[in-house]
Amino acid sequence: MVEQLRLMCVHAHPDDESSKGAATMARYAREDVDV
């Protein structure tokens, strides 16, 4: 049985998710990873 991957992103500042990690989160979301 293969376990579903999950990605938890923690950011220090409120706007970091859009300016620092948006592309990474979008890539994993496209690959059906629970982001």
mmCIF file of N, CA and C in Angstrom:
data_model
loop_
_atom_site.group_PDB
_atom_site.id
_atom_site.type_symbol
_atom_site.label_atom_id
_atom_site.label_comp_id
_atom_site.label_asym_id
_atom_site.label_seq_id
_atom_site.Cartn_x
_atom_site.Cartn_y
_atom_site.Cartn_z
ATOM 1 N N MET A 1 0.838 -1.184 0.000
ATOM 2 C CA MET A 1 0.000 0.000 0.000
ATOM 3 C C MET A 1 0.881 1.246 0.000
ATOM 4 N N VAL A 2 0.608 2.155 -0.906
ATOM 5 C CA VAL A 2 1.372 3.396 -1.010
ATOM 6 C C VAL A 2 0.641 4.491 -0.244
ATOM 7 N N GLU A 3 1.364 5.166 0.620
ATOM 8 C CA GLU A 3 0.774 6.234 1.424
ATOM 9 C C GLU A 3 0.731 7.535 0.624
ATOM 10 N N GLN A 4 -0.367 8.270 0.749
ATOM 11 C CA GLN A 4 -0.525 9.561 0.074
ATOM 12 C C GLN A 4 0.455 10.569 0.671
ATOM 13 N N LEU A 5 1.162 11.300 -0.174
ATOM 14 C CA LEU A 5 2.090 12.321 0.300
ATOM 15 C C LEU A 5 1.339 13.553 0.776
ATOM 16 N N ARG A 6 1.924 14.238 1.750
ATOM 17 C CA ARG A 6 1.381 15.500 2.254
ATOM 18 C C ARG A 6 2.516 16.500 2.353
ATOM 19 N N LEU A 7 2.201 17.757 2.114
ATOM 20 C CA LEU A 7 3.195 18.823 2.208
ATOM 21 C C LEU A 7 2.630 19.915 3.097
ATOM 22 N N MET A 8 3.353 20.243 4.158
ATOM 23 C CA MET A 8 2.945 21.337 5.028
ATOM 24 C C MET A 8 3.984 22.443 4.894
ATOM 25 N N CYS A 9 3.532 23.621 4.548
ATOM 26 C CA CYS A 9 4.422 24.763 4.369
ATOM 27 C C CYS A 9 4.224 25.733 5.526
ATOM 28 N N VAL A 10 5.312 26.103 6.162
ATOM 29 C CA VAL A 10 5.269 27.043 7.283
ATOM 30 C C VAL A 10 6.044 28.284 6.866
ATOM 31 N N HIS A 11 5.414 29.431 7.018
ATOM 32 C CA HIS A 11 6.024 30.688 6.592
ATOM 33 C C HIS A 11 6.122 31.649 7.766
ATOM 34 N N ALA A 12 7.188 32.425 7.806
ATOM 35 C CA ALA A 12 7.415 33.359 8.908
ATOM 36 C C ALA A 12 6.582 34.625 8.783
ATOM 37 N N HIS A 13 6.252 35.009 7.571
ATOM 38 C CA HIS A 13 5.528 36.261 7.351
ATOM 39 C C HIS A 13 4.270 35.995 6.522
ATOM 40 N N PRO A 14 3.234 36.810 6.687
ATOM 41 C CA PRO A 14 1.949 36.571 6.019
ATOM 42 C C PRO A 14 2.011 36.512 4.491
ATOM 43 N N ASP A 15 2.942 37.219 3.870
ATOM 44 C CA ASP A 15 2.992 37.236 2.405
ATOM 45 C C ASP A 15 4.014 36.256 1.825
ATOM 46 N N ASP A 16 4.697 35.496 2.659
ATOM 47 C CA ASP A 16 5.736 34.583 2.178
ATOM 48 C C ASP A 16 5.189 33.467 1.295
ATOM 49 N N GLU A 17 3.963 33.010 1.539
ATOM 50 C CA GLU A 17 3.434 31.906 0.727
ATOM 51 C C GLU A 17 3.240 32.315 -0.719
ATOM 52 N N SER A 18 2.972 33.588 -0.959
ATOM 53 C CA SER A 18 2.776 34.027 -2.342
ATOM 54 C C SER A 18 4.084 34.449 -3.002
ATOM 55 N N SER A 19 5.042 34.929 -2.227
ATOM 56 C CA SER A 19 6.276 35.418 -2.837
ATOM 57 C C SER A 19 7.417 34.406 -2.799
ATOM 58 N N LYS A 20 7.356 33.427 -1.916
ATOM 59 C CA LYS A 20 8.489 32.501 -1.778
ATOM 60 C C LYS A 20 8.184 31.067 -2.204
ATOM 61 N N GLY A 21 6.993 30.563 -1.917
ATOM 62 C CA GLY A 21 6.767 29.144 -2.141
ATOM 63 C C GLY A 21 5.597 28.792 -3.029
ATOM 64 N N ALA A 22 5.004 29.764 -3.685
ATOM 65 C CA ALA A 22 3.799 29.501 -4.478
ATOM 66 C C ALA A 22 4.051 28.490 -5.596
ATOM 67 N N ALA A 23 5.159 28.603 -6.284
ATOM 68 C CA ALA A 23 5.440 27.690 -7.397
ATOM 69 C C ALA A 23 5.636 26.260 -6.902
ATOM 70 N N THR A 24 6.307 26.102 -5.776
ATOM 71 C CA THR A 24 6.522 24.769 -5.217
ATOM 72 C C THR A 24 5.205 24.150 -4.778
ATOM 73 N N MET A 25 4.372 24.928 -4.089
ATOM 74 C CA MET A 25 3.075 24.413 -3.648
ATOM 75 C C MET A 25 2.192 24.062 -4.839
ATOM 76 N N ALA A 26 2.211 24.876 -5.884
ATOM 77 C CA ALA A 26 1.407 24.609 -7.080
ATOM 78 C C ALA A 26 1.865 23.326 -7.765
ATOM 79 N N ARG A 27 3.164 23.112 -7.816
ATOM 80 C CA ARG A 27 3.689 21.899 -8.453
ATOM 81 C C ARG A 27 3.191 20.651 -7.735
ATOM 82 N N TYR A 28 3.305 20.642 -6.416
ATOM 83 C CA TYR A 28 2.866 19.470 -5.668
ATOM 84 C C TYR A 28 1.356 19.309 -5.716
ATOM 85 N N ALA A 29 0.612 20.392 -5.707
ATOM 86 C CA ALA A 29 -0.850 20.314 -5.813
ATOM 87 C C ALA A 29 -1.255 19.699 -7.151
ATOM 88 N N ARG A 30 -0.549 20.053 -8.228
ATOM 89 C CA ARG A 30 -0.817 19.470 -9.552
ATOM 90 C C ARG A 30 -0.558 17.970 -9.564
ATOM 91 N N GLU A 31 0.383 17.526 -8.736
ATOM 92 C CA GLU A 31 0.731 16.104 -8.666
ATOM 93 C C GLU A 31 -0.108 15.361 -7.625
ATOM 94 N N ASP A 32 -1.236 15.952 -7.219
ATOM 95 C CA ASP A 32 -2.188 15.350 -6.277
ATOM 96 C C ASP A 32 -1.624 15.113 -4.880
ATOM 97 N N VAL A 33 -0.656 15.926 -4.485
ATOM 98 C CA VAL A 33 -0.159 15.892 -3.111
ATOM 99 C C VAL A 33 -1.071 16.781 -2.283
ATOM 100 N N ASP A 34 -1.398 16.351 -1.072
ATOM 101 C CA ASP A 34 -2.230 17.141 -0.167
ATOM 102 C C ASP A 34 -1.385 18.287 0.373
ATOM 103 N N VAL A 35 -1.646 19.504 -0.120
ATOM 104 C CA VAL A 35 -0.864 20.688 0.278
ATOM 105 C C VAL A 35 -1.666 21.488 1.267
#
